[in-house]
Tab-separated table of C-alpha atoms and ligand atoms in Angstrom:
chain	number	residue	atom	x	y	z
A	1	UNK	CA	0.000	0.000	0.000
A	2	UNK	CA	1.497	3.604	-0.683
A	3	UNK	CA	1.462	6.353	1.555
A	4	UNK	CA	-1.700	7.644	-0.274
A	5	UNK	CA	-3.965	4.537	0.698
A	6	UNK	CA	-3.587	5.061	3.667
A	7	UNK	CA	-6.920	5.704	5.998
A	8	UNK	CA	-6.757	8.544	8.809
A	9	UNK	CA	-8.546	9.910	11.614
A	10	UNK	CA	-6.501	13.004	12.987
A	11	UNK	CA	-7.619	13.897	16.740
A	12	UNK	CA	-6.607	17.482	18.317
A	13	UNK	CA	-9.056	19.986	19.457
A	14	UNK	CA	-7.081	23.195	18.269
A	15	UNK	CA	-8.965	24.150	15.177
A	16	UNK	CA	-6.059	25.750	13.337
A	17	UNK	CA	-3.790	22.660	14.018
A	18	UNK	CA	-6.265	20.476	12.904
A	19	UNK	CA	-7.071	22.383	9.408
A	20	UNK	CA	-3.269	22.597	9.119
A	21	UNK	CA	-2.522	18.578	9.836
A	22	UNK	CA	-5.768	18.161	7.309
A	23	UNK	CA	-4.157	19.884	4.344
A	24	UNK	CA	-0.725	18.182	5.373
A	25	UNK	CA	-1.893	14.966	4.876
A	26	UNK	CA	-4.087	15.974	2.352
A	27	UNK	CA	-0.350	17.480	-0.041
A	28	UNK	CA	0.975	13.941	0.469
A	29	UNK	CA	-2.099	12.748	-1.222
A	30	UNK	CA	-3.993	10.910	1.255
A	31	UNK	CA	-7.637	11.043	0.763
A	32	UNK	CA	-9.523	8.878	3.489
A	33	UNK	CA	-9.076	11.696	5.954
A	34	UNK	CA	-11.329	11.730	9.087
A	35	UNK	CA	-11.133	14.544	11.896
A	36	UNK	CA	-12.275	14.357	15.001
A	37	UNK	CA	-11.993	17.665	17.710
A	38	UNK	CA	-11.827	15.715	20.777
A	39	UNK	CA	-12.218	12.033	22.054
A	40	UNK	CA	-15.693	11.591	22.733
A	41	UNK	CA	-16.278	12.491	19.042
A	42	UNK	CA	-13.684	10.182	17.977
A	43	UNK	CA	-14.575	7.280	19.478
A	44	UNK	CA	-17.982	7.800	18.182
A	45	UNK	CA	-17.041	7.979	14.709
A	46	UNK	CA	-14.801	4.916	15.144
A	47	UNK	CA	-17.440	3.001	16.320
A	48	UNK	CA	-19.349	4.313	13.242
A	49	UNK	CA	-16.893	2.906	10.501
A	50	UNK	CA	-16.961	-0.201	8.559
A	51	UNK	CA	-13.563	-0.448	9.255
A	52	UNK	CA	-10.607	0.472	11.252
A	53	UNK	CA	-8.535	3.395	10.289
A	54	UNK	CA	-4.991	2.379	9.225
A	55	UNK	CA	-3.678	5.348	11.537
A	56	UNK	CA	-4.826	7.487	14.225
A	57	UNK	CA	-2.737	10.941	15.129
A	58	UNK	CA	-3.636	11.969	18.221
A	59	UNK	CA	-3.185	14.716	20.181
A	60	UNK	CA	-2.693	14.286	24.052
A	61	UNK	CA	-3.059	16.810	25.366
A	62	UNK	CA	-6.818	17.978	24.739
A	63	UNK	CA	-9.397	18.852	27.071
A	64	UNK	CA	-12.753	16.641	28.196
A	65	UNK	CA	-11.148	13.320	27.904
A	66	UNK	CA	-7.302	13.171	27.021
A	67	UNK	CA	-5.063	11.381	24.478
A	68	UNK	CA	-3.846	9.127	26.987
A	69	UNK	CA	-7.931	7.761	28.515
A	70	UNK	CA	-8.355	7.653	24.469
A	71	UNK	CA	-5.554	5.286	23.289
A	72	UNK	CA	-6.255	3.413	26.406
A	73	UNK	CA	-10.004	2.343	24.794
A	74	UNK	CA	-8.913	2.175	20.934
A	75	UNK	CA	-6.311	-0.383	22.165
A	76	UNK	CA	-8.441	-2.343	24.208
A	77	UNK	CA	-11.712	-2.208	21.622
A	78	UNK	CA	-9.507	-2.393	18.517
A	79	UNK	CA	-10.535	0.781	16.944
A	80	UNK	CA	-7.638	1.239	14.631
A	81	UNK	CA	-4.575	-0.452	13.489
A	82	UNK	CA	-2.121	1.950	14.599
A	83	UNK	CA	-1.711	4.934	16.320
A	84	UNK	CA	0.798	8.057	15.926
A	85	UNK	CA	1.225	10.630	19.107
A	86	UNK	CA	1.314	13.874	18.315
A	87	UNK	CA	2.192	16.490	20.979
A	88	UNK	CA	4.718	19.394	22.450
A	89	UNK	CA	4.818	17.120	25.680
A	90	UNK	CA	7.787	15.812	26.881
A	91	UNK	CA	9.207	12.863	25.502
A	92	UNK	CA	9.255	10.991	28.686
A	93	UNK	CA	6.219	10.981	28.727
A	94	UNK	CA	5.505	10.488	24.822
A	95	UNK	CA	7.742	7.574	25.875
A	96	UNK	CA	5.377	5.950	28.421
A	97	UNK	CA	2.050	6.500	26.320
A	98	UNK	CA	4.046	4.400	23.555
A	99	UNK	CA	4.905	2.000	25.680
A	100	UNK	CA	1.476	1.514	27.062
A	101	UNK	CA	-0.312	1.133	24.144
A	102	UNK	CA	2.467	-1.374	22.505
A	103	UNK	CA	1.137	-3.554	25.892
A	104	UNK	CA	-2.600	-3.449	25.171
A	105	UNK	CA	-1.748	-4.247	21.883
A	106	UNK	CA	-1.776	-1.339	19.461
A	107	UNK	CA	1.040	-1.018	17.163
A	108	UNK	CA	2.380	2.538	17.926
A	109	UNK	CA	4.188	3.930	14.829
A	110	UNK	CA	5.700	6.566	16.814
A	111	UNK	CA	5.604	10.166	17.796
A	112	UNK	CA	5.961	13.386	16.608
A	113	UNK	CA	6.304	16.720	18.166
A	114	UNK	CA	4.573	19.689	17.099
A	115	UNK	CA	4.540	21.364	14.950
A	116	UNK	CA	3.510	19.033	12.204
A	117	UNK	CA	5.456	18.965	9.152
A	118	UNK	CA	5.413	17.294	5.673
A	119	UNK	CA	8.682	15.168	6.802
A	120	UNK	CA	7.707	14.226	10.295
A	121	UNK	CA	4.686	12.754	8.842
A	122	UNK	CA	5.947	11.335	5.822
A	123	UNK	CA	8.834	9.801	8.017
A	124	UNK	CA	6.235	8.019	10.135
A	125	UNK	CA	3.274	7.412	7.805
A	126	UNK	CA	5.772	5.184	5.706
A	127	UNK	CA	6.202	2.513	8.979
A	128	UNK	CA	3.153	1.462	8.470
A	129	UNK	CA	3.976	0.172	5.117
A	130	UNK	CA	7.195	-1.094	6.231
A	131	UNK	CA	5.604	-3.584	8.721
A	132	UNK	CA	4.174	-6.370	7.002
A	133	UNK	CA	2.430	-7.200	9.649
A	134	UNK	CA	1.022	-3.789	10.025
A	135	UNK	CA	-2.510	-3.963	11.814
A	136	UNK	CA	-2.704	-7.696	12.592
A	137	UNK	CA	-0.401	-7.981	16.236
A	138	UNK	CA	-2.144	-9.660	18.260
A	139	UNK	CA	-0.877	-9.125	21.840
A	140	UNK	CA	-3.209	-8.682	24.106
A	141	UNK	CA	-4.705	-12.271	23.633
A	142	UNK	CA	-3.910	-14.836	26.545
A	143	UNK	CA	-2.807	-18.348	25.746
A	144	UNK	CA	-2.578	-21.394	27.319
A	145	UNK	CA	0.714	-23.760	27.519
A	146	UNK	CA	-1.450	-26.130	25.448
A	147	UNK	CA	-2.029	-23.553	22.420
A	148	UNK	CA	1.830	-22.613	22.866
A	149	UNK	CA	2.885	-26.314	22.475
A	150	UNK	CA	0.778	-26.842	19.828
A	151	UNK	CA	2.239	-24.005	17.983
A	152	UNK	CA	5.578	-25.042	18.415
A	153	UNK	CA	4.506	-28.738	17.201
A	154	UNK	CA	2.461	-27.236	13.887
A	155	UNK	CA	5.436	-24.942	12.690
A	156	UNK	CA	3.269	-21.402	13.757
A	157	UNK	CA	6.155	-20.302	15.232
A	158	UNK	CA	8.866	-18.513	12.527
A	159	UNK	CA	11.433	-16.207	13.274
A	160	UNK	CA	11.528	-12.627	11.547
A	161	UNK	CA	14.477	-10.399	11.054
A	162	UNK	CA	15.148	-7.270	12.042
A	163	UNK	CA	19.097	-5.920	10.333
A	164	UNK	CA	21.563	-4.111	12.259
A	165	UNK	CA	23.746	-1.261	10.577
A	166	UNK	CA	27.196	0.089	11.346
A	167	UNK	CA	27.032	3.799	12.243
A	168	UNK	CA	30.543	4.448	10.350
A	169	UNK	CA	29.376	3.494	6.628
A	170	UNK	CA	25.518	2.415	7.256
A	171	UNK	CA	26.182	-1.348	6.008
A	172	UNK	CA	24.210	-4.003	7.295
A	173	UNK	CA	26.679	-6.429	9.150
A	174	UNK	CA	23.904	-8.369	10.869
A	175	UNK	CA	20.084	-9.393	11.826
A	176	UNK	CA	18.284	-9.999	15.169
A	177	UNK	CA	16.101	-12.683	15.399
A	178	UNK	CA	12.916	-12.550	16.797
A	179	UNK	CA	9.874	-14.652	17.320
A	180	UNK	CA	6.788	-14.632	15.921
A	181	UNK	CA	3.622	-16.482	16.035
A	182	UNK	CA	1.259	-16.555	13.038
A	183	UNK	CA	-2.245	-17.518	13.931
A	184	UNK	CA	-3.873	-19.820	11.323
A	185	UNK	CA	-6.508	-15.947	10.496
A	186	UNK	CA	-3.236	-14.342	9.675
A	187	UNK	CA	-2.308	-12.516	12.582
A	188	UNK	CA	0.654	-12.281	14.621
A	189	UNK	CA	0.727	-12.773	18.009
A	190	UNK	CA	4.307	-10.499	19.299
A	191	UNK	CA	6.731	-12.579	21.676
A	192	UNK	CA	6.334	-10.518	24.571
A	193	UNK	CA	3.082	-12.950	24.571
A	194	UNK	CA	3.874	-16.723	24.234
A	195	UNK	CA	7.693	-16.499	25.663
A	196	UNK	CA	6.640	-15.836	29.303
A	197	UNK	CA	4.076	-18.664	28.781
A	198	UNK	CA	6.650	-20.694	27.363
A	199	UNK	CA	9.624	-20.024	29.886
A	200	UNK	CA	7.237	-21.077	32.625
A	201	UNK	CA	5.955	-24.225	31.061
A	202	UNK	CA	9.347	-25.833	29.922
A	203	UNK	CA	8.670	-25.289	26.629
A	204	UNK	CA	11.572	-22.536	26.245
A	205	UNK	CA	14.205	-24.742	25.136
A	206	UNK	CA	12.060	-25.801	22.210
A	207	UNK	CA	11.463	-22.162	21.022
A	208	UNK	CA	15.428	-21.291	21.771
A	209	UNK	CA	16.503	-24.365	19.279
A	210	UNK	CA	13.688	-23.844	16.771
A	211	UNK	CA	14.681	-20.078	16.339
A	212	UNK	CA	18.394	-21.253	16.286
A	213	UNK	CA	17.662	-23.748	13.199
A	214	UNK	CA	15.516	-22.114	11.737
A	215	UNK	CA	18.077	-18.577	11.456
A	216	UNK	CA	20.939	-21.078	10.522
A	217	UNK	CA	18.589	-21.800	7.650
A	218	UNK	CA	18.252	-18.662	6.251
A	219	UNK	CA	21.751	-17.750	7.102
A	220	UNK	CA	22.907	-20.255	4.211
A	221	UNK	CA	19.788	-19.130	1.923
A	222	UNK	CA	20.994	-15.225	2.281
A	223	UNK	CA	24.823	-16.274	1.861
A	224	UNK	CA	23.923	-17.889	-1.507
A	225	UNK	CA	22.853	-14.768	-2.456
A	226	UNK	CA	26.081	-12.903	-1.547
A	227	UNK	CA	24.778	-11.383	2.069
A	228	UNK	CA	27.172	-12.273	4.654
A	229	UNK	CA	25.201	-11.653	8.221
A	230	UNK	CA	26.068	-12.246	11.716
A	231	UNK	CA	23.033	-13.745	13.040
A	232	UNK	CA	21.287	-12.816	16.741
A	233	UNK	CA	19.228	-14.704	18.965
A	234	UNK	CA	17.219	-14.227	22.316
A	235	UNK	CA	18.173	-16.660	24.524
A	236	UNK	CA	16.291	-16.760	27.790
A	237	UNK	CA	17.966	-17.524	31.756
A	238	UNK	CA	16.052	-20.619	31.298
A	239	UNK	CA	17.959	-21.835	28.761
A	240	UNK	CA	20.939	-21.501	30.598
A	241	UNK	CA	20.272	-24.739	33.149
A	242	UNK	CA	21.769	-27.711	31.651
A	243	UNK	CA	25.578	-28.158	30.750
A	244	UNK	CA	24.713	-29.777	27.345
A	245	UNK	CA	23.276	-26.228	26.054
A	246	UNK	CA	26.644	-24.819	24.928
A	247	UNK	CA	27.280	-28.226	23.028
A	248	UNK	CA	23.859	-28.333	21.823
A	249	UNK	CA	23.950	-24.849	19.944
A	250	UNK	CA	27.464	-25.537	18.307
A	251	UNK	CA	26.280	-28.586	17.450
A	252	UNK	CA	23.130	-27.013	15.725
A	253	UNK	CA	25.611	-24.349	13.927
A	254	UNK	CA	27.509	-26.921	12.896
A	255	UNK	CA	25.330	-28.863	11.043
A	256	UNK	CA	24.319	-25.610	8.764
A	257	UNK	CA	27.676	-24.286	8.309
A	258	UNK	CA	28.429	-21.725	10.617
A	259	UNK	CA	30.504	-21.147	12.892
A	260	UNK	CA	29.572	-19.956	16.963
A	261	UNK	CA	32.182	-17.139	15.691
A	262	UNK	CA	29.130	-15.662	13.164
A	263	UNK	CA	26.406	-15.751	16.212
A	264	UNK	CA	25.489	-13.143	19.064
A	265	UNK	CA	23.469	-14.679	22.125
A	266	UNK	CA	21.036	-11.937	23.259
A	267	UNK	CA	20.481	-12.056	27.581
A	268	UNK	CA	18.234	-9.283	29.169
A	269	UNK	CA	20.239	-7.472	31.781
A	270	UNK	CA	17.765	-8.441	34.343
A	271	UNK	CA	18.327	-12.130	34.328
A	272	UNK	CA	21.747	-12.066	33.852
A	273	UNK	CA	22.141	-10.115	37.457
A	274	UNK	CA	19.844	-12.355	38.578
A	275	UNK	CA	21.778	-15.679	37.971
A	276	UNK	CA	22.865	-18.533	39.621
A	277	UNK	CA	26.696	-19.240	39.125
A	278	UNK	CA	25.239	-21.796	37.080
A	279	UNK	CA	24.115	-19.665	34.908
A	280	UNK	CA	27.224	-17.760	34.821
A	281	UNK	CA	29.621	-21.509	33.926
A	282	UNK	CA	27.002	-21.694	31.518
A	283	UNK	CA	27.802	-18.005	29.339
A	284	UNK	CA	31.240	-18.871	30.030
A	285	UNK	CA	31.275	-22.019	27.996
A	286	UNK	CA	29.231	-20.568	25.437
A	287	UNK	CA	31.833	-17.699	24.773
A	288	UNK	CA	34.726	-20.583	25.658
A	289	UNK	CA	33.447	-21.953	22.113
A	290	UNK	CA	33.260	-18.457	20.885
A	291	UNK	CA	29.648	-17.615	20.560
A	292	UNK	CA	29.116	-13.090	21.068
A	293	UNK	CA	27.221	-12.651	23.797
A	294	UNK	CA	25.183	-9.318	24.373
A	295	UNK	CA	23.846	-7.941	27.639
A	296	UNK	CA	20.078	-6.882	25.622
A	297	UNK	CA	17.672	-4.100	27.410
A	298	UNK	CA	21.091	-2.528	28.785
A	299	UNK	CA	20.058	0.713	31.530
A	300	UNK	CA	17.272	-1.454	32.632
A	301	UNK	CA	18.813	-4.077	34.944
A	302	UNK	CA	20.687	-2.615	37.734
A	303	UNK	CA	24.278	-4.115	36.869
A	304	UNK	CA	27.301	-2.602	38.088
A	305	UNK	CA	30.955	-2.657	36.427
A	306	UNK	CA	32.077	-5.343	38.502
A	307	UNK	CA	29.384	-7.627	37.940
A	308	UNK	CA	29.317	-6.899	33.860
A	309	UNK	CA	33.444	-7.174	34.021
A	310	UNK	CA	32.918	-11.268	35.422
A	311	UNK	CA	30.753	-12.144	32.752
A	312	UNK	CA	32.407	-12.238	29.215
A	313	UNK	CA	30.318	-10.370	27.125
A	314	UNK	CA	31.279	-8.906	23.750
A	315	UNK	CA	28.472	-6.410	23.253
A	316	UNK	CA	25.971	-4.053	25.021
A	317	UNK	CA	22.585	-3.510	23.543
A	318	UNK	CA	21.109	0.240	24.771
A	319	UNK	CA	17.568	-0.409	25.754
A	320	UNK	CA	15.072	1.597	23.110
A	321	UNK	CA	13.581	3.219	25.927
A	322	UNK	CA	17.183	5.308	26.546
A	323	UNK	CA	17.014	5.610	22.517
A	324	UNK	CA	14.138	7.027	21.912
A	325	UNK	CA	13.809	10.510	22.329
A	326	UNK	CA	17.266	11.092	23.513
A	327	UNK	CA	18.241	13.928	21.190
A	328	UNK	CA	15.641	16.183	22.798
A	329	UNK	CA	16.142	14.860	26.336
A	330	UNK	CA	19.420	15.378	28.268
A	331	UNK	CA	19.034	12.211	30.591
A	332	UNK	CA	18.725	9.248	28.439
A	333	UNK	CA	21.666	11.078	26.636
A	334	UNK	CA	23.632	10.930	29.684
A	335	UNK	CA	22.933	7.310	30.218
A	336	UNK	CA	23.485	6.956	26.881
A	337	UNK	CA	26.902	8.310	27.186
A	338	UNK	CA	28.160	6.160	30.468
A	339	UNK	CA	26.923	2.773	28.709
A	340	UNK	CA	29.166	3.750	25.886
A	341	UNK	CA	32.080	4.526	28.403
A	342	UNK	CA	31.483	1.725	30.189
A	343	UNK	CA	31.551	-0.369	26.597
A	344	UNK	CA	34.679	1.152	25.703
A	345	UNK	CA	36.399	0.356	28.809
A	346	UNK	CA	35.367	-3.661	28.502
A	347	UNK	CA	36.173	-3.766	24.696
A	348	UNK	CA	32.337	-4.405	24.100
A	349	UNK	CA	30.644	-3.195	21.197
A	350	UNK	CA	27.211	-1.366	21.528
A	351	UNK	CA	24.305	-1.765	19.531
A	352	UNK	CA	21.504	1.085	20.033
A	353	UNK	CA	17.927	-0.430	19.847
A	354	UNK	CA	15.122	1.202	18.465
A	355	UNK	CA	16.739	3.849	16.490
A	356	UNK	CA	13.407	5.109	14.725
A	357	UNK	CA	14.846	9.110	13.640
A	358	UNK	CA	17.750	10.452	11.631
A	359	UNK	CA	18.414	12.674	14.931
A	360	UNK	CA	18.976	9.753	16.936
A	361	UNK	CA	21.260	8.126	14.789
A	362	UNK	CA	23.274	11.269	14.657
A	363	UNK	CA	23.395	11.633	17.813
A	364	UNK	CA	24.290	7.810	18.472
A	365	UNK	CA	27.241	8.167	15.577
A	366	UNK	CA	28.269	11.427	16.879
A	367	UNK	CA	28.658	9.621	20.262
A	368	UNK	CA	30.629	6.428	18.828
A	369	UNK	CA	28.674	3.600	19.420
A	370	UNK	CA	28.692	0.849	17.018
A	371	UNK	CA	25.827	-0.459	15.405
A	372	UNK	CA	22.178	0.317	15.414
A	373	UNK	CA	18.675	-1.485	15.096
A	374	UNK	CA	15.435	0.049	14.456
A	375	UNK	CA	12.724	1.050	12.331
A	376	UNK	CA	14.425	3.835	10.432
A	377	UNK	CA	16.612	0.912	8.887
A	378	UNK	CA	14.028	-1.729	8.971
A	379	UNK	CA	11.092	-3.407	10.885
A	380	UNK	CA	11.483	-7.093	11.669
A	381	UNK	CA	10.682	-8.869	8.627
A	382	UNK	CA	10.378	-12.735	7.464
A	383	UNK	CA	13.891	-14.176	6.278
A	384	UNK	CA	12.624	-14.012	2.619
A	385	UNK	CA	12.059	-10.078	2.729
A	386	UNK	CA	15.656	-9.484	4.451
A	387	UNK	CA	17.462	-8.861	1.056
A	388	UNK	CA	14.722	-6.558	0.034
A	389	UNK	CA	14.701	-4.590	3.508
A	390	UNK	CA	18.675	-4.144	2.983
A	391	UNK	CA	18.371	-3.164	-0.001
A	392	UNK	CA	15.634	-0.291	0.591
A	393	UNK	CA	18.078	0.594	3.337
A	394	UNK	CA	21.121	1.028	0.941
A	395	UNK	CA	19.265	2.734	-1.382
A	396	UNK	CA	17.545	5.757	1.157
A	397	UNK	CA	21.129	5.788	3.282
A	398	UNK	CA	23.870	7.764	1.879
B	1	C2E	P1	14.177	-7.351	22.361
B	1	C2E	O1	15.156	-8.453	22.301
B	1	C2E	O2	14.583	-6.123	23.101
B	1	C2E	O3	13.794	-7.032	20.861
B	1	C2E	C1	13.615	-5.771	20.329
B	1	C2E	C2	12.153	-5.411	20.248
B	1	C2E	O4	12.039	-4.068	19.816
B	1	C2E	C3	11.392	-6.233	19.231
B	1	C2E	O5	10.071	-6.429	19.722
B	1	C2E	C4	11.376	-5.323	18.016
B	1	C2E	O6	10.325	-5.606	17.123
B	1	C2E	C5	11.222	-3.988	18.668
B	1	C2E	N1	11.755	-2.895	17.868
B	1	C2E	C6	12.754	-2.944	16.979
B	1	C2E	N2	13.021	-1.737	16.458
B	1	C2E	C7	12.179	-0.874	17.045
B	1	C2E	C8	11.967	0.552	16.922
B	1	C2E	O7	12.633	1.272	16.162
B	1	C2E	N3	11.028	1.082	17.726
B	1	C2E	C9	10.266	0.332	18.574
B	1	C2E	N4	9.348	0.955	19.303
B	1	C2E	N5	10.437	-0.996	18.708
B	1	C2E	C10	11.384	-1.589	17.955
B	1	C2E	P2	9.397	-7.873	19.679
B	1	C2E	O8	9.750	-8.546	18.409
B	1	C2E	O9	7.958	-7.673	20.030
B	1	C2E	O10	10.120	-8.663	20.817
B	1	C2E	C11	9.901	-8.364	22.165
B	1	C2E	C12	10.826	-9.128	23.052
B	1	C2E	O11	10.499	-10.520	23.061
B	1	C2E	C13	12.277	-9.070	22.609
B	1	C2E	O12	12.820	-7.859	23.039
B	1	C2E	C14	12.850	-10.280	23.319
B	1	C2E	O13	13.181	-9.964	24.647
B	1	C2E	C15	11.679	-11.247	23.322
B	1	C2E	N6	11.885	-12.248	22.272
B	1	C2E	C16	11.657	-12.166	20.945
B	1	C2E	N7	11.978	-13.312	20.317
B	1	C2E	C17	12.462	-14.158	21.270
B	1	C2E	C18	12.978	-15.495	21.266
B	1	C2E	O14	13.101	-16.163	20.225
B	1	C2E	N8	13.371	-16.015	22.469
B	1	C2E	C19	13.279	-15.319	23.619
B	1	C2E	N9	13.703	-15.900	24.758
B	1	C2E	N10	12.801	-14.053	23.667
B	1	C2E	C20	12.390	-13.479	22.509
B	2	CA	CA1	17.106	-8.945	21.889
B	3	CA	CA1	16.320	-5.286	23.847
């Protein structure tokens, strides 16, 4: 779909700023425009449509009921596909409406600050396309162990890709791997779902291993066709309980090819710091036999050097929340800035998640981190759109 078929429904009370963010969207040729001057009214006519919008802008800060009470309900009655915040808030606080209505379920494509302008919106219209999956997450539903093992068993369960760039010359050195269910209607149900379900009920070594084969797969499909990718995967503290696992994944490498050399193991802060020594015996084997291993969701755990200098890790990944927004807001810079000197002093290289703006990726080369991941280089995508998403990357980065 272009940019043009795209259905709207723009929500702000001002009258000026609406008639302006009317004929904005209406010079970039959209033409299913709806307006709405507050949220009463645009629940009502949301209600009132055959169909979802593909996007809702909303304002949040209007008067009666506000952007935040309104989001809230279109998530949790599925009024519309996607939403875009617009406001002069602060981005903290942009930060936390996103991240609320990515947990009921509503794909947020992001959020711009006033004043509107042809880019801005163009800039985050154009994620909707990118996400093939646009519209059809499924998050909020609850499943049972039963529906998650039967997933696994009937193949539902596929990994999608999301590329990483180098900040120095923009090339794409490598892809994160990430899980995603497809429902037999089409729709995807997001990981932050089924892997809780899964890590409780044992089944978390099954979804580790299948998203291991299945990315060695591709790996050898995109190599034939001259892409040479480091590959990463999300490996849970769960995994980490048995002393066969380090044997297990070489073993699985092995059989496709690669080497643990051309593979980054992905463990959240959090469960790192709160491992058994176990756990720890178990990350050192795994980077004995010379698998990376990144510390993911980095800021959020509450590690300190000395506990990050035991464990061998060879990268830092800078949770999104720090990421986003961080041009406009001095803290997340400042954390920003110690992870990278605390990188720097381990020899680790950092990856910055959710890099979604051109001003955050200046700011993160200006800064020297390493590589980035986000949606201004790509969404996740499935293993058979990967060359394409590079390649739309190569050709809008200069
Ligand atoms: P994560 O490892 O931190 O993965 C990054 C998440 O950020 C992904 O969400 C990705 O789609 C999203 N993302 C990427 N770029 C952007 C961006 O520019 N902006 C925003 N707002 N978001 C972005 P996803 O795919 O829903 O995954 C959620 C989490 O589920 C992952 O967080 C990871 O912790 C977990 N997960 C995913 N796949 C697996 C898996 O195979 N095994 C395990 N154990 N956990 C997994
Ligand atoms: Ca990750
Ligand atoms: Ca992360």
């Amino acid at each position: 779909m272009s940019l043009a078929g795209l259905s709207i429904l723009l929500v702000e009370d001002h009258g000026f700023q609406r008639r302006l963010g009317l004929r904005l969207l209406g010079d970039l040729g959209l033409t299913a425009l709806h307006e709405a001057a507050d949220g009463f009214q645009a629940l009502d006519l949301l209600r009132g449509l055959p169909s979802p919008p593909d996007v809702v802008l909303v304002d949040l800060d209007m008067p009666g009921m506000d952007g935040v009470e309104f989001i809230g309900i279109v998530a949790q009655d599925r009024l519309a596909h996607s939403i875009v915040v617009v406001s002069a808030m602060e981005p903290a606080l942009l930060h936390t409406v996103q991240v609320m209505a990515k947990a009921s379920g509503l794909r947020v494509l992001g959020c711009i600050e006033k004043p509107l302008t042809p880019g801005k919106l163009t800039t985050v219209l154009s994620l909707y396309e990118a996400d093939p999956s646009a519209g059809s997450v499924a998050a909020d539903i609850e499943i049972t162990l039963e529906q998650a093992r039967e997933a696994l068993s009937r193949g539902e369960i596929v990994p999608y890709f999301q590329p990483q760039a180098e900040f120095g010359n923009g090339k794409i050195i490598g892809v994160e791997a990430l899980a995603r269910w497809r429902l037999p209607d089409g729709r995807m149900v997001a990981p932050g779902v089924f892997v809780p379900v899964m890590e409780a009920g044992g089944l978390i070594d099954e979804l580790t291993s299948l998203m291991l084969v299945q990315s060695c797969a591709w790996w050898k499909r995109w190599q034939a066709r001259g892409l040479d990718l480091k590959i990463s995967v999300n490996v849970s503290a769960h995994n980490l309980t048995g002393p066969e696992v380090a044997d297990k994944y070489e073993a699985v490498l092995r059989e496709h090819g690669l080497s643990p050399e051309q593979v980054v193991l992905e463990i959240t802060e959090s469960s790192v710091m709160s491992d058994t020594a176990r756990g720890l015996g178990m990350l050192a084997r795994l980077r004995l036999k010379g698998f990376g291993l990144s510390v993911d969701d980095f800021g959020t755990g509450y590690s300190s050097l000395s506990q990050l200098s035991q464990i061998p890790f060879t990268e830092l990944k800078i949770d999104r929340g720090f990421v986003s927004g961080a041009p406009t807001q001095p803290r997340k810079r400042a954390m920003i800035e110690t992870s990278l000197d605390l990188a720097r002093k381990l020899e680790l290289k950092v990856v910055a998640e959710g890099v979604e703006t051109i001003e955050e990726w200046q700011l993160l080369a200006g800064l020297g981190c390493n590589y980035a991941q986000g949606y201004l280089i790509s969404p996740p995508v499935p293993g058979e759109q990967v060359p394409d998403a590079i390649q739309r990357w190569r050709q809008t980065h200069h």
